[in-house]
PDB file of C-alpha atoms in Angstrom:
ATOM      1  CA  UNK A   1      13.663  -5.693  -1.856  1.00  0.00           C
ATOM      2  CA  UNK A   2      15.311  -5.394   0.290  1.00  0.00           C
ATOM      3  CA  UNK A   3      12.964  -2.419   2.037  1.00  0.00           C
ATOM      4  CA  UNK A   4      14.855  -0.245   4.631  1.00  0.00           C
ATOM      5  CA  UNK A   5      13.502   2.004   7.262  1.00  0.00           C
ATOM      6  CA  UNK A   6      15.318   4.046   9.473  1.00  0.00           C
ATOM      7  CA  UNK A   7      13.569   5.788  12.665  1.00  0.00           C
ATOM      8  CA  UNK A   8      15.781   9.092  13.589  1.00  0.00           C
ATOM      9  CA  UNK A   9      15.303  11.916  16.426  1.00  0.00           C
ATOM     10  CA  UNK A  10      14.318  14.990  14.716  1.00  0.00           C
ATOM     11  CA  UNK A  11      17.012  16.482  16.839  1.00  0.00           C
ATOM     12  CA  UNK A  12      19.655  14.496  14.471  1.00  0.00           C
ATOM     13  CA  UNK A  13      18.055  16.544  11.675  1.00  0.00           C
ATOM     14  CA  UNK A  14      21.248  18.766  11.009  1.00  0.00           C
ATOM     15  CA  UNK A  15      23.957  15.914  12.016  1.00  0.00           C
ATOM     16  CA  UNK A  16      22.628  13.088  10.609  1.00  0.00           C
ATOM     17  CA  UNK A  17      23.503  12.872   6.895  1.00  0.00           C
ATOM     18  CA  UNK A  18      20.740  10.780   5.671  1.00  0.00           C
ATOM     19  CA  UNK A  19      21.579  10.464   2.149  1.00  0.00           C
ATOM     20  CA  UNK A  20      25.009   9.820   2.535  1.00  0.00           C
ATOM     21  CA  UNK A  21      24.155   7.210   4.906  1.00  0.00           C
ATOM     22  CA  UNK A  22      21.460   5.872   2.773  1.00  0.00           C
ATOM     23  CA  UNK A  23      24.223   5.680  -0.161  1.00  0.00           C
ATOM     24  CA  UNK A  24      26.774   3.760   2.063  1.00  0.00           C
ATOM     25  CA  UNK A  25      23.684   1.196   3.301  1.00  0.00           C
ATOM     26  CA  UNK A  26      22.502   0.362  -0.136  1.00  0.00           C
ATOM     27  CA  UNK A  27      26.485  -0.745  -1.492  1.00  0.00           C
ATOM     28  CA  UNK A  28      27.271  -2.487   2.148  1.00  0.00           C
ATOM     29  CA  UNK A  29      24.013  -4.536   1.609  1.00  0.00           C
ATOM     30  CA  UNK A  30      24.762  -5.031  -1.946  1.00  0.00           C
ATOM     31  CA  UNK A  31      28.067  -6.724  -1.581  1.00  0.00           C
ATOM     32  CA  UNK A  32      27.058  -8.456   2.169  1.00  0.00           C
ATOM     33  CA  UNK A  33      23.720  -9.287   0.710  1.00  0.00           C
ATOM     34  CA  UNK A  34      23.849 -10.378  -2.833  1.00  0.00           C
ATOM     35  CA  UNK A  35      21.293  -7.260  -3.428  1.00  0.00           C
ATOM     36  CA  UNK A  36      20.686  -5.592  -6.594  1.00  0.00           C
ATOM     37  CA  UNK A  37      21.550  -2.060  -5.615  1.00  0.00           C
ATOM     38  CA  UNK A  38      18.338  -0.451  -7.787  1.00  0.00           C
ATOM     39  CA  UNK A  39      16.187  -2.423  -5.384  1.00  0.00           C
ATOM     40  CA  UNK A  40      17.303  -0.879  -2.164  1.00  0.00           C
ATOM     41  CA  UNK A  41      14.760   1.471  -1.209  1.00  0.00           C
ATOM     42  CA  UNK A  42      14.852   3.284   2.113  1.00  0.00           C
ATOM     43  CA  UNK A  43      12.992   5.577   3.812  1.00  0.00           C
ATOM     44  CA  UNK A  44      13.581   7.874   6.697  1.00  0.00           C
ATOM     45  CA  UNK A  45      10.880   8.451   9.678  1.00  0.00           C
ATOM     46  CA  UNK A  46      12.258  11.447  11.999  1.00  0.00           C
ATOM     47  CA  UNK A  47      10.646  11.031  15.723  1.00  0.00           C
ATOM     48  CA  UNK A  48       9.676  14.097  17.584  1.00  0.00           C
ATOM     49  CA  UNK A  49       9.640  12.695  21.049  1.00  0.00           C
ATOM     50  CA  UNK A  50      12.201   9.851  22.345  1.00  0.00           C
ATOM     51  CA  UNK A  51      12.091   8.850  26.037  1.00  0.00           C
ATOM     52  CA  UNK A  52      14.611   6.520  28.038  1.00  0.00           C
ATOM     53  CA  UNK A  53      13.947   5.456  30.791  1.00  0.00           C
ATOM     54  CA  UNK A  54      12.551   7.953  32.871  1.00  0.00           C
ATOM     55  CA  UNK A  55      14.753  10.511  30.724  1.00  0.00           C
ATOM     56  CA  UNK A  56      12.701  12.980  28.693  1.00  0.00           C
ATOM     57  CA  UNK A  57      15.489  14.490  27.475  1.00  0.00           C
ATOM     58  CA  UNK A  58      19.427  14.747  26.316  1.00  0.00           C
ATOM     59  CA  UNK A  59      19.180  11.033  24.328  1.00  0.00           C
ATOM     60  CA  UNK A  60      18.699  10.650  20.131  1.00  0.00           C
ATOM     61  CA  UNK A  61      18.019   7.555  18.513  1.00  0.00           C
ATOM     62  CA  UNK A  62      18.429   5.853  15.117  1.00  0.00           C
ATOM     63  CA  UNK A  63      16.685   2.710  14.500  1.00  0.00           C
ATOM     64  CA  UNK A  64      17.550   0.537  10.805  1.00  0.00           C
ATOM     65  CA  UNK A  65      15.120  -2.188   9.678  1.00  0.00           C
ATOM     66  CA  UNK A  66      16.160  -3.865   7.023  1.00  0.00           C
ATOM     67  CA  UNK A  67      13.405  -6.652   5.317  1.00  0.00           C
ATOM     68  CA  UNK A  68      14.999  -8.617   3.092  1.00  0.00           C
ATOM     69  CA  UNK A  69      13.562 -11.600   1.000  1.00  0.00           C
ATOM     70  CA  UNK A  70      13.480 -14.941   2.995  1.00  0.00           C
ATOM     71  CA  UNK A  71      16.687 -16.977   2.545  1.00  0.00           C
ATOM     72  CA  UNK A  72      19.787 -15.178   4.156  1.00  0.00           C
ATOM     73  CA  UNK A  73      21.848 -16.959   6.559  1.00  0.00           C
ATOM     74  CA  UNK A  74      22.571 -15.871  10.416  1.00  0.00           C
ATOM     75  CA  UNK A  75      25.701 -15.305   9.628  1.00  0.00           C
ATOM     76  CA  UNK A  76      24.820 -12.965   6.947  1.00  0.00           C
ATOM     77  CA  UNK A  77      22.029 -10.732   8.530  1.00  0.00           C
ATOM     78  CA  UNK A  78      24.386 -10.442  11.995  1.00  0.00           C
ATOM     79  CA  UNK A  79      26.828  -8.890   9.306  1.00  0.00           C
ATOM     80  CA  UNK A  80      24.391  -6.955   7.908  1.00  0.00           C
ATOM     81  CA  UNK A  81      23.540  -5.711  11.356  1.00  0.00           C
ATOM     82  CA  UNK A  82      26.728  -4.795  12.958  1.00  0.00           C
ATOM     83  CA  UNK A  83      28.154  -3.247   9.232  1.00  0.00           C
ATOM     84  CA  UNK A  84      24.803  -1.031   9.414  1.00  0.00           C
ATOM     85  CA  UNK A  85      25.882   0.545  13.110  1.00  0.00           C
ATOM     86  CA  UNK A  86      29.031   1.331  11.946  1.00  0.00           C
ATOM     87  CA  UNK A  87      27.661   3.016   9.186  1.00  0.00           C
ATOM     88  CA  UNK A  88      25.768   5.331  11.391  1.00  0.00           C
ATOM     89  CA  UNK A  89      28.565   6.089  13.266  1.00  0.00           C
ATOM     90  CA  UNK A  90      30.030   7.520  10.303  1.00  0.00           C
ATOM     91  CA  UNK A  91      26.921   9.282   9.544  1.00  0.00           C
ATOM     92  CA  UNK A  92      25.780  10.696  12.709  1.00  0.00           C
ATOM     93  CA  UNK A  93      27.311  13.212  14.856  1.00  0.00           C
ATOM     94  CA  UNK A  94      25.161  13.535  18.031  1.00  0.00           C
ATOM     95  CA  UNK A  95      24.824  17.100  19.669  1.00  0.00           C
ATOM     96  CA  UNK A  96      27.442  17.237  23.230  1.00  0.00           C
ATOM     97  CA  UNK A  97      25.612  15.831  25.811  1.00  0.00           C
ATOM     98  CA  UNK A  98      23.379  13.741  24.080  1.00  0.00           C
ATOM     99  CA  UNK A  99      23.257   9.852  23.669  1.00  0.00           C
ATOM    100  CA  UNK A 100      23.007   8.049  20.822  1.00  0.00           C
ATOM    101  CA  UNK A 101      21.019   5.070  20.807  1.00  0.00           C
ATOM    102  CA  UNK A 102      21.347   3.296  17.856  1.00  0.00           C
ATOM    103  CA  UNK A 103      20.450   0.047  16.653  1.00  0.00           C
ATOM    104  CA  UNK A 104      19.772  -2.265  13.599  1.00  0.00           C
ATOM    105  CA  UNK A 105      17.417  -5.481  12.670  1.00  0.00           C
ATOM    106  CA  UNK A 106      17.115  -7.722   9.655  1.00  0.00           C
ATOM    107  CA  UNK A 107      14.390  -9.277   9.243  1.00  0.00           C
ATOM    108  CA  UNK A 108      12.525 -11.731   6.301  1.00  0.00           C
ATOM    109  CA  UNK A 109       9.770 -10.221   4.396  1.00  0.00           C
ATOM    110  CA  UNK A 110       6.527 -11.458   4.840  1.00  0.00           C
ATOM    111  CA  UNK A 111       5.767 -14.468   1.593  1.00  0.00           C
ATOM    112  CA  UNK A 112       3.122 -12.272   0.629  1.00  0.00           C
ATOM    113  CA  UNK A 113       5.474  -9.444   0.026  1.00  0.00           C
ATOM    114  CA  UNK A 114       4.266  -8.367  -3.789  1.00  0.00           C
ATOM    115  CA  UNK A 115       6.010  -5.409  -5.807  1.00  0.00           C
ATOM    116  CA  UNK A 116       5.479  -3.451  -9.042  1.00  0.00           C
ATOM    117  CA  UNK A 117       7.712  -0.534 -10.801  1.00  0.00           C
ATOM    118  CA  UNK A 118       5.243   1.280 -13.032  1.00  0.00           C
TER     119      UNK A 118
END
């Protein structure tokens, strides 16, 4: 916990600096959160085709899940939210003429949610 995955355009592949951004997530959610920082773990997903609309082209998305363990408040996981967009505005720089959709959810792991380190 918490578990992070982030859904990118492969056409952010050069511009989006995942590992820097993944750096910057895991202290935000650390101090907003009250997470340990060695149990952020997240995990990038690039997307070959993105469609809006009727637009098959010129738009890029990033989309953050974060799944935290039950128990946050509102207030804390709309912080969470709106601190993780502004962290990929810092970490993406879209090509010109291309639109950046970006957005962020937190969400409660499932109780079953079970995990080892071996």
């Amino acid at each position: 916990m918490p578990q992070i995955t982030v859904d990118y355009s492969t056409s952010l592949a050069d511009t989006f600096d995942r590992r820097g951004f993944a750096v910057a997530l895991h202290a935000m959610v650390v101090d907003t959160a009250a997470a340990k920082s060695d149990a952020c773990k997240t995990r990038f997903r690039p997307v070959e085709d993105v469609v809006v609309g009727s637009e098959v082209s010129g738009h890029a998305l990033v989309h953050v899940t974060l799944a935290l363990l039950a128990g946050r408040t509102v207030e804390t996981k709309a912080a969470l939210t709106e601190r993780t967009l502004g962290l990929v505005r810092a970490h993406v720089k879209p090509a010109e003429g291309v639109a950046l959709h970006a957005s962020a959810e937190v969400r409660d792991l499932d109780a079953s949610y079970e995990k080892f380190v071996d």
